[in-house]
mmCIF file of C-alpha atoms in Angstrom:
data_model
loop_
_atom_site.group_PDB
_atom_site.id
_atom_site.type_symbol
_atom_site.label_atom_id
_atom_site.label_comp_id
_atom_site.label_asym_id
_atom_site.label_seq_id
_atom_site.Cartn_x
_atom_site.Cartn_y
_atom_site.Cartn_z
ATOM 1 C CA MET A 1 9.840 5.013 -25.797
ATOM 2 C CA ALA A 2 7.225 6.547 -28.054
ATOM 3 C CA HIS A 3 4.100 4.666 -29.110
ATOM 4 C CA ASP A 4 1.033 5.582 -31.125
ATOM 5 C CA LEU A 5 -1.306 6.139 -28.198
ATOM 6 C CA ARG A 6 -4.471 7.668 -29.593
ATOM 7 C CA ILE A 7 -4.960 10.639 -27.280
ATOM 8 C CA SER A 8 -7.852 12.991 -27.950
ATOM 9 C CA GLN A 9 -7.983 16.643 -26.991
ATOM 10 C CA PHE A 10 -11.075 17.333 -24.890
ATOM 11 C CA ASN A 11 -12.825 20.573 -24.079
ATOM 12 C CA GLU A 12 -11.775 21.499 -20.550
ATOM 13 C CA GLN A 13 -14.878 23.682 -20.217
ATOM 14 C CA HIS A 14 -16.815 20.474 -19.506
ATOM 15 C CA TYR A 15 -15.021 20.460 -16.148
ATOM 16 C CA HIS A 16 -15.151 23.033 -13.379
ATOM 17 C CA ASP A 17 -12.530 24.182 -10.892
ATOM 18 C CA LEU A 18 -9.499 22.862 -12.763
ATOM 19 C CA ASP A 19 -7.752 26.070 -11.730
ATOM 20 C CA ALA A 20 -8.892 25.843 -8.100
ATOM 21 C CA PRO A 21 -6.275 26.494 -5.388
ATOM 22 C CA ALA A 22 -6.159 22.798 -4.431
ATOM 23 C CA VAL A 23 -5.415 21.832 -8.032
ATOM 24 C CA LYS A 24 -2.712 24.480 -8.320
ATOM 25 C CA ALA A 25 -1.155 23.225 -5.085
ATOM 26 C CA ALA A 26 -1.166 19.652 -6.400
ATOM 27 C CA ARG A 27 0.542 20.836 -9.585
ATOM 28 C CA VAL A 28 3.295 22.505 -7.556
ATOM 29 C CA ASP A 29 3.776 19.444 -5.341
ATOM 30 C CA LEU A 30 3.982 17.087 -8.312
ATOM 31 C CA ALA A 31 6.353 19.386 -10.215
ATOM 32 C CA ALA A 32 8.560 19.664 -7.138
ATOM 33 C CA SER A 33 8.709 15.871 -6.821
ATOM 34 C CA LEU A 34 9.713 15.507 -10.469
ATOM 35 C CA ARG A 35 12.349 18.237 -10.277
ATOM 36 C CA MET A 36 13.956 16.866 -7.126
ATOM 37 C CA ALA A 37 13.918 13.358 -8.586
ATOM 38 C CA ALA A 38 15.929 14.775 -11.492
ATOM 39 C CA ARG A 39 18.387 16.519 -9.147
ATOM 40 C CA LEU A 40 18.963 13.253 -7.283
ATOM 41 C CA GLY A 41 19.418 11.104 -10.387
ATOM 42 C CA LEU A 42 16.200 9.139 -9.926
ATOM 43 C CA SER A 43 14.860 9.700 -13.457
ATOM 44 C CA GLU A 44 15.757 8.075 -16.755
ATOM 45 C CA GLY A 45 15.700 10.279 -19.829
ATOM 46 C CA ILE A 46 12.136 11.159 -20.800
ATOM 47 C CA CYS A 47 10.725 7.718 -20.005
ATOM 48 C CA ASN A 48 9.595 7.778 -16.356
ATOM 49 C CA HIS A 49 6.366 9.267 -15.070
ATOM 50 C CA PHE A 50 4.625 10.580 -11.959
ATOM 51 C CA SER A 51 0.877 11.062 -11.656
ATOM 52 C CA ALA A 52 -1.656 12.268 -9.112
ATOM 53 C CA LEU A 53 -5.427 12.437 -9.035
ATOM 54 C CA VAL A 54 -6.807 15.936 -9.540
ATOM 55 C CA PRO A 55 -8.295 17.266 -6.279
ATOM 56 C CA GLY A 56 -12.070 17.311 -6.575
ATOM 57 C CA HIS A 57 -11.976 15.175 -9.736
ATOM 58 C CA PRO A 58 -11.195 11.518 -8.960
ATOM 59 C CA GLU A 59 -11.809 10.684 -12.630
ATOM 60 C CA LEU A 60 -8.875 12.865 -13.769
ATOM 61 C CA PHE A 61 -5.141 12.725 -13.149
ATOM 62 C CA LEU A 62 -2.114 14.969 -13.521
ATOM 63 C CA VAL A 63 0.888 13.492 -15.340
ATOM 64 C CA ASN A 64 4.091 14.726 -16.967
ATOM 65 C CA ALA A 65 4.004 15.130 -20.742
ATOM 66 C CA TYR A 66 5.993 12.854 -23.036
ATOM 67 C CA GLY A 67 9.179 14.392 -24.407
ATOM 68 C CA LEU A 68 10.101 16.463 -21.352
ATOM 69 C CA SER A 69 12.785 15.420 -18.921
ATOM 70 C CA PHE A 70 11.966 15.704 -15.236
ATOM 71 C CA GLU A 71 14.196 18.771 -14.963
ATOM 72 C CA GLU A 72 12.026 20.583 -17.531
ATOM 73 C CA ILE A 73 8.756 20.036 -15.696
ATOM 74 C CA THR A 74 6.845 23.000 -14.311
ATOM 75 C CA ALA A 75 3.547 23.099 -12.482
ATOM 76 C CA SER A 76 1.839 24.567 -15.550
ATOM 77 C CA ASN A 77 3.124 22.096 -18.153
ATOM 78 C CA LEU A 78 1.728 19.059 -16.367
ATOM 79 C CA LEU A 79 -1.160 17.481 -18.269
ATOM 80 C CA ILE A 80 -4.611 16.671 -16.964
ATOM 81 C CA CYS A 81 -5.986 13.447 -18.487
ATOM 82 C CA ASP A 82 -9.011 11.258 -17.980
ATOM 83 C CA PHE A 83 -8.970 7.448 -17.816
ATOM 84 C CA ASP A 84 -10.116 7.097 -21.433
ATOM 85 C CA GLY A 85 -7.135 8.714 -23.123
ATOM 86 C CA ASN A 86 -8.384 12.289 -23.359
ATOM 87 C CA VAL A 87 -6.064 15.198 -22.576
ATOM 88 C CA ILE A 88 -8.371 17.554 -20.720
ATOM 89 C CA MET A 89 -5.840 20.326 -20.166
ATOM 90 C CA GLY A 90 -2.308 20.957 -21.369
ATOM 91 C CA ASP A 91 -0.138 20.751 -24.460
ATOM 92 C CA GLY A 92 1.164 17.375 -25.592
ATOM 93 C CA LYS A 93 0.302 13.872 -24.486
ATOM 94 C CA PRO A 94 1.480 11.401 -21.874
ATOM 95 C CA GLU A 95 3.991 8.744 -22.788
ATOM 96 C CA ALA A 96 2.036 5.643 -23.803
ATOM 97 C CA THR A 97 3.159 3.399 -20.965
ATOM 98 C CA ALA A 98 2.481 6.257 -18.547
ATOM 99 C CA PHE A 99 -1.124 6.345 -19.646
ATOM 100 C CA TYR A 100 -1.714 2.595 -19.663
ATOM 101 C CA ILE A 101 -0.069 2.014 -16.280
ATOM 102 C CA HIS A 102 -1.189 5.100 -14.365
ATOM 103 C CA ALA A 103 -4.768 5.329 -15.624
ATOM 104 C CA ARG A 104 -5.412 1.716 -14.666
ATOM 105 C CA LEU A 105 -3.702 2.054 -11.282
ATOM 106 C CA HIS A 106 -5.773 5.090 -10.369
ATOM 107 C CA LEU A 107 -8.920 3.381 -11.637
ATOM 108 C CA HIS A 108 -8.429 0.135 -9.724
ATOM 109 C CA LYS A 109 -6.733 1.503 -6.592
ATOM 110 C CA PRO A 110 -8.685 4.533 -5.321
ATOM 111 C CA ARG A 111 -6.273 4.858 -2.391
ATOM 112 C CA ALA A 112 -3.504 5.537 -4.913
ATOM 113 C CA MET A 113 -3.906 9.304 -5.046
ATOM 114 C CA ALA A 114 -0.351 9.481 -6.379
ATOM 115 C CA ALA A 115 1.647 6.976 -8.427
ATOM 116 C CA PHE A 116 5.367 7.411 -9.144
ATOM 117 C CA HIS A 117 7.158 5.110 -11.591
ATOM 118 C CA THR A 118 10.922 5.197 -12.033
ATOM 119 C CA HIS A 119 13.857 3.140 -13.159
ATOM 120 C CA MET A 120 15.935 4.674 -10.359
ATOM 121 C CA PRO A 121 19.239 2.814 -10.307
ATOM 122 C CA ASN A 122 19.491 1.142 -6.926
ATOM 123 C CA ALA A 123 15.885 0.021 -6.543
ATOM 124 C CA THR A 124 15.868 -1.143 -10.163
ATOM 125 C CA ALA A 125 19.064 -3.117 -9.514
ATOM 126 C CA LEU A 126 17.245 -4.974 -6.731
ATOM 127 C CA ALA A 127 14.353 -5.590 -9.133
ATOM 128 C CA MET A 128 16.808 -7.406 -11.408
ATOM 129 C CA LEU A 129 17.820 -9.941 -8.761
ATOM 130 C CA GLU A 130 16.188 -13.267 -7.982
ATOM 131 C CA GLY A 131 14.186 -13.410 -4.766
ATOM 132 C CA GLU A 132 12.793 -10.756 -2.472
ATOM 133 C CA PRO A 133 14.261 -7.345 -3.311
ATOM 134 C CA LEU A 134 14.552 -5.871 0.184
ATOM 135 C CA ALA A 135 16.462 -7.490 3.026
ATOM 136 C CA TRP A 136 15.094 -6.223 6.321
ATOM 137 C CA ALA A 137 18.546 -5.442 7.680
ATOM 138 C CA GLY A 138 18.668 -1.628 7.629
ATOM 139 C CA GLN A 139 16.505 0.853 9.505
ATOM 140 C CA THR A 140 15.463 2.780 6.389
ATOM 141 C CA ALA A 141 14.112 -0.386 4.751
ATOM 142 C CA LEU A 142 11.809 -0.994 7.719
ATOM 143 C CA LYS A 143 9.641 1.893 6.520
ATOM 144 C CA PHE A 144 8.453 -0.483 3.782
ATOM 145 C CA TYR A 145 7.936 -3.675 5.761
ATOM 146 C CA GLY A 146 4.570 -5.218 4.924
ATOM 147 C CA ARG A 147 3.935 -2.668 2.157
ATOM 148 C CA VAL A 148 5.816 -4.194 -0.794
ATOM 149 C CA ALA A 149 4.673 -6.516 -3.565
ATOM 150 C CA VAL A 150 6.757 -8.117 -6.293
ATOM 151 C CA ASP A 151 5.602 -8.526 -9.882
ATOM 152 C CA GLU A 152 7.630 -11.484 -11.111
ATOM 153 C CA ASP A 153 6.192 -11.520 -14.628
ATOM 154 C CA TYR A 154 7.985 -9.001 -16.793
ATOM 155 C CA ASN A 155 5.863 -8.756 -19.911
ATOM 156 C CA GLY A 156 7.524 -6.103 -22.057
ATOM 157 C CA LEU A 157 6.224 -2.560 -22.500
ATOM 158 C CA ALA A 158 2.810 -1.685 -21.053
ATOM 159 C CA LEU A 159 1.088 -0.681 -24.280
ATOM 160 C CA ASP A 160 -2.516 -1.627 -23.570
ATOM 161 C CA ASN A 161 -5.040 -1.662 -20.737
ATOM 162 C CA ARG A 162 -4.486 -5.356 -20.075
ATOM 163 C CA GLU A 163 -0.903 -4.812 -18.999
ATOM 164 C CA GLY A 164 -1.905 -1.859 -16.821
ATOM 165 C CA ASP A 165 -4.630 -3.999 -15.231
ATOM 166 C CA ARG A 166 -2.157 -6.818 -14.654
ATOM 167 C CA ILE A 167 0.325 -4.525 -12.900
ATOM 168 C CA ALA A 168 -2.439 -3.048 -10.741
ATOM 169 C CA ALA A 169 -3.608 -6.542 -9.777
ATOM 170 C CA SER A 170 -0.055 -7.615 -8.924
ATOM 171 C CA MET A 171 0.084 -4.928 -6.246
ATOM 172 C CA GLY A 172 -2.835 -6.302 -4.257
ATOM 173 C CA GLN A 173 -3.049 -4.222 -1.082
ATOM 174 C CA ALA A 174 0.594 -3.160 -1.254
ATOM 175 C CA ASP A 175 1.709 0.439 -1.734
ATOM 176 C CA ILE A 176 4.871 -0.380 -3.662
ATOM 177 C CA VAL A 177 5.648 -2.933 -6.332
ATOM 178 C CA PHE A 178 9.031 -4.029 -7.573
ATOM 179 C CA LEU A 179 8.514 -4.783 -11.262
ATOM 180 C CA LYS A 180 11.069 -7.516 -11.905
ATOM 181 C CA ASN A 181 13.476 -6.734 -14.771
ATOM 182 C CA HIS A 182 11.927 -3.262 -15.034
ATOM 183 C CA GLY A 183 11.756 -0.786 -12.125
ATOM 184 C CA VAL A 184 9.468 0.241 -9.288
ATOM 185 C CA MET A 185 6.057 1.784 -8.800
ATOM 186 C CA VAL A 186 5.271 3.724 -5.631
ATOM 187 C CA THR A 187 1.659 4.609 -4.782
ATOM 188 C CA ALA A 188 0.429 6.649 -1.846
ATOM 189 C CA PRO A 189 -2.579 8.573 -0.518
ATOM 190 C CA SER A 190 -0.819 11.890 -1.197
ATOM 191 C CA ILE A 191 1.874 13.349 -3.416
ATOM 192 C CA ALA A 192 4.006 14.092 -0.357
ATOM 193 C CA GLN A 193 3.868 10.484 0.827
ATOM 194 C CA ALA A 194 4.663 9.166 -2.637
ATOM 195 C CA TRP A 195 7.707 11.450 -2.800
ATOM 196 C CA ASP A 196 8.839 10.446 0.688
ATOM 197 C CA ASP A 197 8.514 6.751 -0.098
ATOM 198 C CA LEU A 198 10.289 7.081 -3.440
ATOM 199 C CA TYR A 199 13.227 8.894 -1.879
ATOM 200 C CA TYR A 200 13.668 6.510 1.035
ATOM 201 C CA LEU A 201 13.106 3.407 -1.099
ATOM 202 C CA GLU A 202 16.075 4.380 -3.246
ATOM 203 C CA ARG A 203 18.175 5.122 -0.159
ATOM 204 C CA ALA A 204 17.270 1.751 1.381
ATOM 205 C CA ALA A 205 18.202 0.017 -1.876
ATOM 206 C CA GLU A 206 21.488 1.929 -2.097
ATOM 207 C CA VAL A 207 22.740 0.988 1.357
ATOM 208 C CA GLN A 208 21.607 -2.617 0.928
ATOM 209 C CA LEU A 209 23.586 -2.957 -2.284
ATOM 210 C CA LYS A 210 26.637 -1.387 -0.628
ATOM 211 C CA ALA A 211 26.385 -3.865 2.249
ATOM 212 C CA MET A 212 25.890 -6.795 -0.134
ATOM 213 C CA SER A 213 28.928 -5.731 -2.154
ATOM 214 C CA SER A 214 31.145 -6.260 0.906
ATOM 215 C CA GLY A 215 30.632 -10.008 0.568
ATOM 216 C CA ARG A 216 29.824 -10.288 4.264
ATOM 217 C CA PRO A 217 26.473 -11.619 5.542
ATOM 218 C CA LEU A 218 23.762 -9.096 6.352
ATOM 219 C CA LYS A 219 22.845 -8.873 10.038
ATOM 220 C CA PRO A 220 19.088 -9.465 10.391
ATOM 221 C CA ILE A 221 16.874 -7.435 12.703
ATOM 222 C CA GLU A 222 14.880 -9.310 15.323
ATOM 223 C CA PRO A 223 11.267 -9.804 14.133
ATOM 224 C CA GLU A 224 9.642 -8.071 17.097
ATOM 225 C CA VAL A 225 11.938 -5.047 16.701
ATOM 226 C CA LEU A 226 11.280 -5.012 12.966
ATOM 227 C CA LEU A 227 7.499 -4.978 13.440
ATOM 228 C CA ARG A 228 7.593 -2.343 16.178
ATOM 229 C CA THR A 229 9.842 -0.031 14.188
ATOM 230 C CA ALA A 230 7.768 -0.400 11.007
ATOM 231 C CA ARG A 231 4.645 0.494 12.984
ATOM 232 C CA GLN A 232 6.332 3.542 14.520
ATOM 233 C CA MET A 233 7.411 4.740 11.101
ATOM 234 C CA SER A 234 3.950 4.327 9.583
ATOM 235 C CA GLU A 235 2.394 6.436 12.337
ATOM 236 C CA GLU A 236 4.776 9.300 11.601
ATOM 237 C CA ASP A 237 4.682 9.026 7.815
ATOM 238 C CA PRO A 238 2.004 11.586 6.771
ATOM 239 C CA ASP A 239 3.427 14.468 8.817
ATOM 240 C CA SER A 240 7.038 13.564 8.088
ATOM 241 C CA ALA A 241 6.305 13.243 4.363
ATOM 242 C CA ARG A 242 4.638 16.651 4.211
ATOM 243 C CA ALA A 243 7.593 18.253 6.011
ATOM 244 C CA HIS A 244 9.969 16.482 3.617
ATOM 245 C CA LEU A 245 8.199 17.775 0.507
ATOM 246 C CA GLU A 246 8.014 21.300 1.943
ATOM 247 C CA SER A 247 11.785 21.188 2.421
ATOM 248 C CA VAL A 248 12.149 20.085 -1.207
ATOM 249 C CA LYS A 249 10.106 23.067 -2.361
ATOM 250 C CA ARG A 250 12.248 25.458 -0.305
ATOM 251 C CA VAL A 251 15.420 24.047 -1.868
ATOM 252 C CA LEU A 252 13.934 24.324 -5.354
ATOM 253 C CA ALA A 253 12.711 27.853 -4.679
ATOM 254 C CA ARG A 254 16.364 28.824 -4.154
ATOM 255 C CA HIS A 255 17.901 26.906 -7.051
ATOM 256 C CA GLU A 256 15.135 26.208 -9.623
ATOM 257 C CA PRO A 257 12.292 28.622 -8.825
ATOM 258 C CA ASP A 258 10.637 28.138 -12.218
ATOM 259 C CA PHE A 259 9.362 24.691 -11.071
ATOM 260 C CA ALA A 260 6.299 26.420 -9.600
ATOM 261 C CA ASP A 261 5.466 28.432 -12.730
#
């Protein structure tokens, strides 16, 4: 949804190395995540948004421009913004809620190098239910054990810094927040890990909903097995996530090679 966010164009010459190899690589990774999210049906129109801090510039972040669907995103049409509402590089502006949520998350949670917000159907369905969203009954869900927060207080559209601050605070030390009556936010120390978590969160939600729809009780996992498996998964996550995103880029290079332009 559009909103009159007062974005200013800023002279990018005030910044150095915005075309450095690390920045270009981050652009490609973020564009690949957006494109594959579109291919898998994880986006919603032009309303969802992914962001990542700019390598070498922790005061700047990459984000998709308002008005483009995920399947239209390329590495070069991603915007670079600062936390004060200035577009440092790129044509267009971020969607208003994208700015107010993502700028405040990156500001308050330095570990959140990447932040992906979607209304992806299965995880959002769980966010619409009373109680804890994830039942720790499937192996895929165990990847998220101890890493999830729930924001119970849906407060309408995030159209000012206060709402962005509130969402950031609701996360605490968690990586992922289910925004009740809204959707999910996934944060991670890298774009690859954010992509990996987003993908598997939706898969965990999908199989849980399928199991719940049977009307039969879910079979719980023993607590000690749950904890051990979650720990094993967390140890493997960075390498597995990087391999996952590299596979995504290979698939896109065959079918949608313009993502890297």
